[in-house]
Amino acid sequence: MTGSVANAALLQLQGEILEDVAHGVPLASIADRICTNAERLAEGAICSILTVDAAGRLHPLSAPSLPDSYSSAIDGLQAGPLAGSCGTAAWYAEPVEAVDIGTDPRWASYRQFALDIGLRACWSSPIKTIDGRVVGTFAFYYREPRGPTTLEREIVAHCVHVCAIAITHDEAQARINQLAYYDALTGLPNRAEFQRLVQNALAALPSGSVLNIHYVDLDDFKAVNDSFGHRAGDQLLDQVARRLTAIVGDADVRVARMGGDEFALMQVCADGESDGHALASRIVAAIDEPFDIEEARVGVGASLGVAQTRAGTMPLSELFKRADLALYTAKREGGRKYHFFAPEMEALVQLRLSLKQDLRSALAGGEFRLAYQPIVALASSELVAVEALLRWRHPSQGEVPPAVFIPIVEEMGLIGPLGDWVLREACRAAAAWPQPIKVGVNLSPLQLRRPGLVQNVIEVLRETGLPPDRLDLEVTESALLARDAATRLALHDLHDHGVRLSLDDFGTGYSSLQLLRMFPFDRIKIDMSFVRDIGLDADSMAIVDAVIRLAGELGLRSAAEGVETASQFEWLLRHECSEGQGHWFSPPLSDAELRRLLERIGSRDTPILPNAARTIRADRETTPR
Ligand code: C2E
Ligand code: MG
Ligand code: MG
């Protein structure tokens, strides 16, 4: 072939290759086309194109005329100063012309491979990017010892040039894909890629298999970010990603980062329920373990929502929505747990939305009132206090339990005004009662953190004329977990003013004895979940007994919540619990009902009896409200 014919052919090849690149033809096919054309132009040449990875290892890309066994033997070969023609060319970023493989020292370790299949010469050139990085090699082998002609050098130069364009373009494309479909911080698939993965998995789901989506959201990520900075936050997310990846470990589960502190897993399994539960509980447990970041050890939990489907039974958006609802439920229940989607979750969210809309007008429209539940000194059966419990009668929904609406009120930032109203109303009512019994008022965690709490309480006491020692503020353990100095000061300040403090729902939260040392409590209220188990569960009974003793040793009163039966009452009395509250004594009463009860007790000068519940109920039935 003459130089000019070859030149025209090379230009044509170059044009075709550029077109292939522009049309997104896969790199391997482009490389094949270059090899085949080069072999046609350079008679007797056997062409090979290798790529070089970031670690300097060689990988075959195209060598249509070489046996596969030879290519696979090269795969993974490390570039070096004596690594055959290609490995050496990649190492020095310079062309290497081994005129005789049989004698060339750079082939010392590899020559037998080549000689065995009749290869005697190999000239290899590095393929470089514009900035000089070696991304591949282009080689001509010959079956006799020989060096290149000028024309062959020209062919090689052209081929190296188009190879550089094709490989650089392929790298850029891979990088774009990485950015578009993978999360830069953790390297996990991102939301878009996760959706694509789920879609593909659903389309290929074997019959009888189930696809589970697990949505994961960290519980205290914001706190870590706020206290330790964003770098620490990033480290934490990366470690979470690693833990999740380590847990799944098999091909049927994929992990993705959906954004922020949200992750998602796709699980294809035979038994959606038991496999789903197993994975979800492993995730919750793994994220519960502490993380070491920036020389600090932090604990963040994870909340998890699981939704499942079989092939083609549900639109993707519905599946994701369900996982989200389940996650939301787990979060709302305090986190560090998982939930499977259940249809009633949807109704609950709807209810919450509509309640949210109605709450503002409820506050303005006076739909709230207080109920007062008697608290009895067990030893004397005297009514010594009541707890004020907030009630909301919704115009169409009827009574809404405080456990449902108080979290919404908090979310809406309305707990301040509502809490103020409760405090004022309870103190106002108590000041007018015929007996000087105490009144308990619940403070939510957010109320506790509001500045001006102490002044507000003192002001209300002054205005209503209620003596401070008749007000008993109930706070839960979770409200004190932050242990911030302001809360601590506020509670000590209130206590110094004579206000009483109770630790509410003891046993349900962290039950940290340290809290009892840090805050000036007068009373521990034992949560009703333990009281319910009296006579049924030895562990619960041991706990109740221990708390009563502990309170006694610290000079505090103990109160049992939710006393419903005579045997619970008797057991508590025997174990010297100071006070009891519950339906066995009395349900929560209206202000008018309570007044009547107090008047009756006062006039007859008889204490309330354990079976007062019956008396009061009878009283309610005969007295018009
Ligand atoms: P809590 O402070 O532990 O209140 C005791 C709850 O136990 C009340 O539920 C009461 O009605 C219920 N209870 C009393 N005796 C029995 C019994 O024998 N058996 C059973 N099963 N339950 C009994 P309620 O009124 O639904 O209040 C739930 C929670 O809502 C309260 O728990 C308290 O944490 C919160 N809450 C109520 N009123 C207020 C308020 O004004 N402000 C704030 N921040 N929270 C409030
Ligand atoms: Mg309470
Ligand atoms: Mg309680």
PDB file of C-alpha atoms and ligand atoms in Angstrom, residues 387 389 442 474 476 503-506 525-528 561-562 581, ligand 3:
ATOM      1  CA  GLU A 387     -53.278  15.837  87.754  1.00  0.00           C
ATOM      2  CA  LEU A 389     -55.051  16.555  81.848  1.00  0.00           C
ATOM      3  CA  ASN A 442     -47.555  18.427  82.640  1.00  0.00           C
ATOM      4  CA  GLU A 474     -44.544  16.962  85.845  1.00  0.00           C
ATOM      5  CA  THR A 476     -40.625  13.360  81.571  1.00  0.00           C
ATOM      6  CA  LEU A 503     -40.406  12.933  87.225  1.00  0.00           C
ATOM      7  CA  ASP A 504     -43.221  11.602  85.014  1.00  0.00           C
ATOM      8  CA  ASP A 505     -43.515   8.207  83.284  1.00  0.00           C
ATOM      9  CA  PHE A 506     -40.434   6.855  85.048  1.00  0.00           C
ATOM     10  CA  LYS A 525     -44.266   8.765  88.947  1.00  0.00           C
ATOM     11  CA  ILE A 526     -43.928   5.118  87.965  1.00  0.00           C
ATOM     12  CA  ASP A 527     -45.226   4.559  84.469  1.00  0.00           C
ATOM     13  CA  MET A 528     -48.463   2.650  84.117  1.00  0.00           C
ATOM     14  CA  GLU A 561     -49.840   5.688  87.544  1.00  0.00           C
ATOM     15  CA  GLY A 562     -52.716   3.758  86.035  1.00  0.00           C
ATOM     16  CA  GLN A 581     -53.533   7.443  90.465  1.00  0.00           C
TER      17      GLN A 581
HETATM   18 MG    MG B   3     -47.365   9.839  83.428  1.00  0.00          MG
END
